PDB file of C-alpha atoms in Angstrom:
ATOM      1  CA  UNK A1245       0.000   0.000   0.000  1.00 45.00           C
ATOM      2  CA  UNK A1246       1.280   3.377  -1.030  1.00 46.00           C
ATOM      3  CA  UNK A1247       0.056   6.927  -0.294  1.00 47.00           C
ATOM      4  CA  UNK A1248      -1.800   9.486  -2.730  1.00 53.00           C
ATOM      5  CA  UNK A1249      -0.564  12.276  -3.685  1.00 52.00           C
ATOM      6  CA  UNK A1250      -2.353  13.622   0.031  1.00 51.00           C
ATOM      7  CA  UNK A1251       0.024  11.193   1.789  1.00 48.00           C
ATOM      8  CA  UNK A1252      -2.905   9.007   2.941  1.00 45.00           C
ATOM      9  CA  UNK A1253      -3.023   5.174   2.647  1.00 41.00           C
ATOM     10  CA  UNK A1254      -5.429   3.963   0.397  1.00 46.00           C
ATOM     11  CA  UNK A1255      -6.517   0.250  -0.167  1.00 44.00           C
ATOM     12  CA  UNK A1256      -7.901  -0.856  -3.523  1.00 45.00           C
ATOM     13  CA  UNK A1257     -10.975  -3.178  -3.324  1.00 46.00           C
ATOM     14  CA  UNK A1258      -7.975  -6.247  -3.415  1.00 44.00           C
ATOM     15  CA  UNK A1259      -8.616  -6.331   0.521  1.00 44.00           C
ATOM     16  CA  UNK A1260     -10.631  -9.833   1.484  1.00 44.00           C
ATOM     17  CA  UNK A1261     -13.593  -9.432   3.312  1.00 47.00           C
ATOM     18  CA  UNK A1262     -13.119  -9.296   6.822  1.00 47.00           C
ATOM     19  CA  UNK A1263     -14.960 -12.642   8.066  1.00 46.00           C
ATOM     20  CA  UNK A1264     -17.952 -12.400  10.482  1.00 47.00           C
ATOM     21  CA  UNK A1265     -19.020 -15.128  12.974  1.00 45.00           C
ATOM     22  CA  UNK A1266     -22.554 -14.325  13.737  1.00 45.00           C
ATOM     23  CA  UNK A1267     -24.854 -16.373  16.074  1.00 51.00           C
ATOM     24  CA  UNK A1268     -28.200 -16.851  15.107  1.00 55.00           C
ATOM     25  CA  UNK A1269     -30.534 -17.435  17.575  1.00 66.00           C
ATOM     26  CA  UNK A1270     -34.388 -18.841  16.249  1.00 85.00           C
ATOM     27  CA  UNK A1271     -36.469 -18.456  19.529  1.00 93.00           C
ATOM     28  CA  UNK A1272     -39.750 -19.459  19.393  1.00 95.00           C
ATOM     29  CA  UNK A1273     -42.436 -19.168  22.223  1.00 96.00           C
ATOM     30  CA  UNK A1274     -44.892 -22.012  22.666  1.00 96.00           C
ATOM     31  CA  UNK A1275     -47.413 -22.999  25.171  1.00 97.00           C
ATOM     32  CA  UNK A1276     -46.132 -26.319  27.232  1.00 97.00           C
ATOM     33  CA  UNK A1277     -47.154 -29.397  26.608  1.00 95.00           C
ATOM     34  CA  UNK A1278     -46.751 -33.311  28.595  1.00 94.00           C
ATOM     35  CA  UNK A1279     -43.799 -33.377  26.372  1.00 95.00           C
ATOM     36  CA  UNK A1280     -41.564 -30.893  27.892  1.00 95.00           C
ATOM     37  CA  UNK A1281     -41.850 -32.199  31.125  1.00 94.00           C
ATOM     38  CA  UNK A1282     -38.204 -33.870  31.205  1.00 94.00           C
ATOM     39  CA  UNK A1283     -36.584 -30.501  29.755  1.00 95.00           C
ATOM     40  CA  UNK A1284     -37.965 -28.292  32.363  1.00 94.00           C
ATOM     41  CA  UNK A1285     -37.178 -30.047  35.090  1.00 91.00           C
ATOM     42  CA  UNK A1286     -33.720 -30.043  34.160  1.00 93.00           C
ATOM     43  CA  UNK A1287     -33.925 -26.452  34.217  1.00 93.00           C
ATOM     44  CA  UNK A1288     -35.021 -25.659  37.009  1.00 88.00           C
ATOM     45  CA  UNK A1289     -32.647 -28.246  38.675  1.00 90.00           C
ATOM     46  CA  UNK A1290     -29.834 -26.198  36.797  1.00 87.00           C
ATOM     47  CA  UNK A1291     -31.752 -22.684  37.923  1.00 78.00           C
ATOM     48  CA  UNK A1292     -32.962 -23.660  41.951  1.00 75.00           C
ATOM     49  CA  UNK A1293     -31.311 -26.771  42.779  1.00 72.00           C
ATOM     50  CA  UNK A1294     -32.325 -29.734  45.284  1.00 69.00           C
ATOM     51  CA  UNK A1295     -33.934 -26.496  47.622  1.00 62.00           C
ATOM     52  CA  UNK A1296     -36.469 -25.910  45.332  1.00 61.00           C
ATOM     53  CA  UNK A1297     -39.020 -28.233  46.960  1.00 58.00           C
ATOM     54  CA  UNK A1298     -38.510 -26.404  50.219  1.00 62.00           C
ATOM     55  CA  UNK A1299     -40.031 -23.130  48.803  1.00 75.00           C
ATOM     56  CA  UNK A1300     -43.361 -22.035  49.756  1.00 81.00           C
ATOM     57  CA  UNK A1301     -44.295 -21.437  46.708  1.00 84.00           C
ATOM     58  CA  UNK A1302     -43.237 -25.427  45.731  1.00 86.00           C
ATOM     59  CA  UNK A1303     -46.100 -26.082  48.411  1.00 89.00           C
ATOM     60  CA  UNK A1304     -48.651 -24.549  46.870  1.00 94.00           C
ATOM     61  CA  UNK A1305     -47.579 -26.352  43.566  1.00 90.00           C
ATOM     62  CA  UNK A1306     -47.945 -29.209  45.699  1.00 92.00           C
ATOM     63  CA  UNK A1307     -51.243 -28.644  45.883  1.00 95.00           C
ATOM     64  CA  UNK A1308     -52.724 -29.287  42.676  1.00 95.00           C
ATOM     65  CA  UNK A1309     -51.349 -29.287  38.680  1.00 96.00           C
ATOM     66  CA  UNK A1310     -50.611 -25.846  37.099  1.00 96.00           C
ATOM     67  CA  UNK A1311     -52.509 -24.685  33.985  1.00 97.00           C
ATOM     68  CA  UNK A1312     -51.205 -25.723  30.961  1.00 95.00           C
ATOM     69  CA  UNK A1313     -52.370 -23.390  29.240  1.00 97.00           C
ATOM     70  CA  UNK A1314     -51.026 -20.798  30.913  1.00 97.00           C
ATOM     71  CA  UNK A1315     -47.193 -22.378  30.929  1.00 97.00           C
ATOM     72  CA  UNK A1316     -44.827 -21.570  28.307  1.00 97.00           C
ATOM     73  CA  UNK A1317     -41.566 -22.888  27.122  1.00 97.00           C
ATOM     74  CA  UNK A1318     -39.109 -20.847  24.888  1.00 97.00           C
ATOM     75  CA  UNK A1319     -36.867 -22.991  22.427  1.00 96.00           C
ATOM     76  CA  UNK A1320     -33.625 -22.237  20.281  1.00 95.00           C
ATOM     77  CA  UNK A1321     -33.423 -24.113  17.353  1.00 92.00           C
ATOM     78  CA  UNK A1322     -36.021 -26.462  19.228  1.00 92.00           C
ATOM     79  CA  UNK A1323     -33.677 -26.973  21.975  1.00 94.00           C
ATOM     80  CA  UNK A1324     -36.225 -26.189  25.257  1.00 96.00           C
ATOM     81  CA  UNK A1325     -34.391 -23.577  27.253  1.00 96.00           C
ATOM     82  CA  UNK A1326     -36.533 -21.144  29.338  1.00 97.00           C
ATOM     83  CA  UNK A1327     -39.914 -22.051  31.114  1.00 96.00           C
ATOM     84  CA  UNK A1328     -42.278 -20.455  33.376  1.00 98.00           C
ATOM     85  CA  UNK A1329     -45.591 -21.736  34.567  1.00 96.00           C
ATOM     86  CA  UNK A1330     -48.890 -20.851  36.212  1.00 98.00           C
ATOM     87  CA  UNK A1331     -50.794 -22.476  38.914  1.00 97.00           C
ATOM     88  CA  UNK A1332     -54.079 -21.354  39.427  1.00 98.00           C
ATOM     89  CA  UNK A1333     -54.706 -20.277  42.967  1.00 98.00           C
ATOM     90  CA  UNK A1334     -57.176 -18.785  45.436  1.00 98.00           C
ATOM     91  CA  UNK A1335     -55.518 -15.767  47.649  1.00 98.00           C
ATOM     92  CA  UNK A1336     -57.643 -14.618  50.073  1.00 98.00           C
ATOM     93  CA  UNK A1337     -60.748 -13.861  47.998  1.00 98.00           C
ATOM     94  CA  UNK A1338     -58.801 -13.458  44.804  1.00 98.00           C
ATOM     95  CA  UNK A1339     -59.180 -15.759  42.056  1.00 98.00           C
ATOM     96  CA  UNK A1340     -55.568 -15.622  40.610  1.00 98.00           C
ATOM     97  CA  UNK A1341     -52.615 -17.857  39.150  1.00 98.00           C
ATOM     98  CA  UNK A1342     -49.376 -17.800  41.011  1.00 97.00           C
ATOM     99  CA  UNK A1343     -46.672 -17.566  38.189  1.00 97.00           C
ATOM    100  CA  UNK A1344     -43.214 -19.650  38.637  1.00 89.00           C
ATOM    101  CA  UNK A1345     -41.150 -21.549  38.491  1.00 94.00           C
ATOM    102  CA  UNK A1346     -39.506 -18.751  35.857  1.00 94.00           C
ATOM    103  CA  UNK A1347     -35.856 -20.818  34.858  1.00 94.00           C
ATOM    104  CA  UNK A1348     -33.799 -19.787  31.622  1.00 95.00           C
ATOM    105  CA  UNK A1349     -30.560 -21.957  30.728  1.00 95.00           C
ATOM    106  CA  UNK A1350     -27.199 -20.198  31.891  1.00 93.00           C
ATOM    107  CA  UNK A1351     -26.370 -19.952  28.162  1.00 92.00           C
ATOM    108  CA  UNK A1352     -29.511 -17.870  27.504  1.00 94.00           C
ATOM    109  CA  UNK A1353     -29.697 -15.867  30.416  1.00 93.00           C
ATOM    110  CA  UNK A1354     -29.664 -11.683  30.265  1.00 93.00           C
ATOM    111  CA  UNK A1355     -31.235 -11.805  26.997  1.00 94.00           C
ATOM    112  CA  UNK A1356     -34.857 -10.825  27.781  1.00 95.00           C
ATOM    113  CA  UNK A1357     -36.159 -14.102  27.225  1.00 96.00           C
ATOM    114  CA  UNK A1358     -37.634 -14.549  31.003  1.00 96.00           C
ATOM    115  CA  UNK A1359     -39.505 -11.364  31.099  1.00 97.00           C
ATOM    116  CA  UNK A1360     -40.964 -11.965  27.451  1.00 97.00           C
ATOM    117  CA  UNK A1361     -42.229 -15.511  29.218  1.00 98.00           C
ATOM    118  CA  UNK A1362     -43.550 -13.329  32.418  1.00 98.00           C
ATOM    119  CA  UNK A1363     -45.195 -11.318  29.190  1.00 98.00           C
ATOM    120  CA  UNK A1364     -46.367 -13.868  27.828  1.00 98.00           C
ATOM    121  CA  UNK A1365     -48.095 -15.684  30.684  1.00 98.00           C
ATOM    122  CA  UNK A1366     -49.357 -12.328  32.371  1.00 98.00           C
ATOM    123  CA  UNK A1367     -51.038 -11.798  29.068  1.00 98.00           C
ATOM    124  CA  UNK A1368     -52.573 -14.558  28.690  1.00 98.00           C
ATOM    125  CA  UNK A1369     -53.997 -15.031  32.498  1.00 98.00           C
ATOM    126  CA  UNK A1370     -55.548 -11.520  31.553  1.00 98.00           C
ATOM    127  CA  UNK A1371     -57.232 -13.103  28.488  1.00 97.00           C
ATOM    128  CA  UNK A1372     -58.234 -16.316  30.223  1.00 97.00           C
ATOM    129  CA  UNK A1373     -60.166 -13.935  33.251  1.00 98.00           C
ATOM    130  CA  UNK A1374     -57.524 -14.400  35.924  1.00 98.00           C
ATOM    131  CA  UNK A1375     -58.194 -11.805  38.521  1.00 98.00           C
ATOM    132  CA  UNK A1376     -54.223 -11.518  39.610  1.00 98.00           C
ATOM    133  CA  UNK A1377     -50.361 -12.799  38.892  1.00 98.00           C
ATOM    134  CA  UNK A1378     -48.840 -13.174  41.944  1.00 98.00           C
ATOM    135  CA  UNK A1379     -45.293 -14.928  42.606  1.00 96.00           C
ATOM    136  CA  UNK A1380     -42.696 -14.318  45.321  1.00 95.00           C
ATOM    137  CA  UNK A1381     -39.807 -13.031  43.317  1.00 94.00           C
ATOM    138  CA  UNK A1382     -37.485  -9.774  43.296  1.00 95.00           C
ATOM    139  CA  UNK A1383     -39.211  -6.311  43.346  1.00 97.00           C
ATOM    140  CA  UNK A1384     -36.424  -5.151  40.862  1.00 96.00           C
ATOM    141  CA  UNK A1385     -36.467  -7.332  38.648  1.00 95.00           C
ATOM    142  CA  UNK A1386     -40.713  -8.156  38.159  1.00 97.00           C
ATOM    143  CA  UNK A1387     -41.555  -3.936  39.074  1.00 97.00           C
ATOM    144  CA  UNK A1388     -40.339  -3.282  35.983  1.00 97.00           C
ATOM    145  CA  UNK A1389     -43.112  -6.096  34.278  1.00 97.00           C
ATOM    146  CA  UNK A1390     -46.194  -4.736  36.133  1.00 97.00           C
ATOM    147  CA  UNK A1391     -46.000  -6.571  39.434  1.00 98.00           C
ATOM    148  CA  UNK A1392     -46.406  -4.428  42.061  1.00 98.00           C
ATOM    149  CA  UNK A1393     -45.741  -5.562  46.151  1.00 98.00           C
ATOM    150  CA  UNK A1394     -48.806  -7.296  48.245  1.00 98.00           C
ATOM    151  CA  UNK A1395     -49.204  -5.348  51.629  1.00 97.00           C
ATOM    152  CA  UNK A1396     -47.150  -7.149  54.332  1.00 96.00           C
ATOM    153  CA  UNK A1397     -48.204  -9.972  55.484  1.00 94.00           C
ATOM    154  CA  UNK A1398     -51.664 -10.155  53.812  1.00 97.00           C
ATOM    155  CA  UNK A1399     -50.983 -13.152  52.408  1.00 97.00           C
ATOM    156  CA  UNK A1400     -50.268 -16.419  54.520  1.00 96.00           C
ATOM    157  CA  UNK A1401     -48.792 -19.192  52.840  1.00 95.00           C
ATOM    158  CA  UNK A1402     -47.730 -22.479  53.591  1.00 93.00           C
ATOM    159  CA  UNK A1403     -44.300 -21.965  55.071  1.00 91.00           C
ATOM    160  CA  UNK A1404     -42.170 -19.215  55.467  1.00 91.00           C
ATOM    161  CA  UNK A1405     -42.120 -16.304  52.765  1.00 93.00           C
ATOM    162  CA  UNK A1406     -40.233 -13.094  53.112  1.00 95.00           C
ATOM    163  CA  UNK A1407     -43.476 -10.821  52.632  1.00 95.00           C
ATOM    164  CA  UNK A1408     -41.236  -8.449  51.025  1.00 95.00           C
ATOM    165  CA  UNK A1409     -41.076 -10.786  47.886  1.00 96.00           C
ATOM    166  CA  UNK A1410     -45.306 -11.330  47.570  1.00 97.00           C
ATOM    167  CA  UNK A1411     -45.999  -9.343  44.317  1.00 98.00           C
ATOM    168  CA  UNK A1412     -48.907  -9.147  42.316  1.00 98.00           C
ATOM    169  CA  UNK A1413     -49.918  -8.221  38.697  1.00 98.00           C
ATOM    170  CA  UNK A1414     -53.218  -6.931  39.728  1.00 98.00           C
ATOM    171  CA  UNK A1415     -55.988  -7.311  36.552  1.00 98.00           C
ATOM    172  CA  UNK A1416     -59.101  -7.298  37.952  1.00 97.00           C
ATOM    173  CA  UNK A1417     -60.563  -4.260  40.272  1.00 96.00           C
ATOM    174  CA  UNK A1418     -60.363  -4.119  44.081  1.00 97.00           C
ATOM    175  CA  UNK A1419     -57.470  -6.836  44.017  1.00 98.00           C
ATOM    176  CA  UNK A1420     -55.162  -5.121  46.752  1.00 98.00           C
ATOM    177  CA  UNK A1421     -57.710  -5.187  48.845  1.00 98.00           C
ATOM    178  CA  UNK A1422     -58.880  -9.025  48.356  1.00 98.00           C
ATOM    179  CA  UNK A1423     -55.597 -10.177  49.034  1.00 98.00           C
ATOM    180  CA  UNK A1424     -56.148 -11.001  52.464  1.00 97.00           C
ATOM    181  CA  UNK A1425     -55.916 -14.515  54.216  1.00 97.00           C
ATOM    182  CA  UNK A1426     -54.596 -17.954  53.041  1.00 97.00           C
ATOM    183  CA  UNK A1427     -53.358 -18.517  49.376  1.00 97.00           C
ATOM    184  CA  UNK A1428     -53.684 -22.351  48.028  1.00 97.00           C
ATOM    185  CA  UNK A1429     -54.048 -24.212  45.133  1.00 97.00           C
ATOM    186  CA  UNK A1430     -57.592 -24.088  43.062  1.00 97.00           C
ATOM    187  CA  UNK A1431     -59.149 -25.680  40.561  1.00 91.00           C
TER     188      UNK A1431
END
């Protein structure tokens, strides 16, 4: 390479493309099925461990089968690698679904995928006449999604919750004020 008559460098179109290694991700969104059973319980056992049973919220699970159609998966290149689900619940006199276990795959995670599933779901309990998401998860993390905190200690549940965590996606009217009492599983 030799300068112009300017003195700058100039290349001439002989150059090879510089080569690009781009990952393509195909996510798709689907409601769960019986057949993603064994994929999302090996992500939550990657995501919460053995301690997951111990949760409160694993009690109320417990309980009674969540709603299918309320549970979604996320896949990548129809690998299963993000789920969250829905169990339909009654809290105090609210007629709601309790939302969780939320797990994405290490390799996925900080890519928006489990807030699109929290989407997703939230959506679709509105649609189906849920009254209320609730779920005992992070204020700064599920604030941003629409959940809002459950005054302290309204909700009793069966074991020990920090009442700090109880948050709720309030859809119908007068929720906040419903949410008083036991929460358990429903059909």
């Amino acid at each position: 390479m030799l300068p112009n008559a300017q003195g700058v460098f100039e290349t001439h179109q002989s150059v090879h493309p510089v080569s690009v290694i781009m990952y393509k991700h195909d996510l798709v969104y689907l409601t769960e099925d019986a057949s993603h059973d064994a994929a999302i319980e090996h992500i939550n056992e990657e995501a919460f461990g053995p301690g997951r049973f111990t949760r409160a919220a694993a009690r109320i699970r417990e309980q009674g089968p969540h709603d299918l159609s309320l549970s979604f998966i996320c896949t990548d290149n129809g690998e299963t690698i993000a789920s969250v689900r829905m169990t339909p619940v009654l809290a105090g006199t609210v007629k709601g679904h309790l939302l969780g276990p939320l797990a994405v795959r290490p390799s996925h995670k900080n890519k928006g995928i489990g807030r699109e599933l929290v989407r997703i779901a939230v959506e679709a309990a509105r649609r189906k006449g849920s009254e209320a998401v609730i779920l005992v998860g992070d204020p700064p993390y599920y604030g941003p999604l629409g959940f809002e905190k459950v005054a302290y200690n309204a909700l009793s549940f069966p074991g020990p919750v920090d009442p700090g965590r109880v948050l709720v996606v309030p859809i119908a009217e007068g929720v906040h004020a419903r949410l008083k009492g036991t929460i358990a599983w429903r059909e």
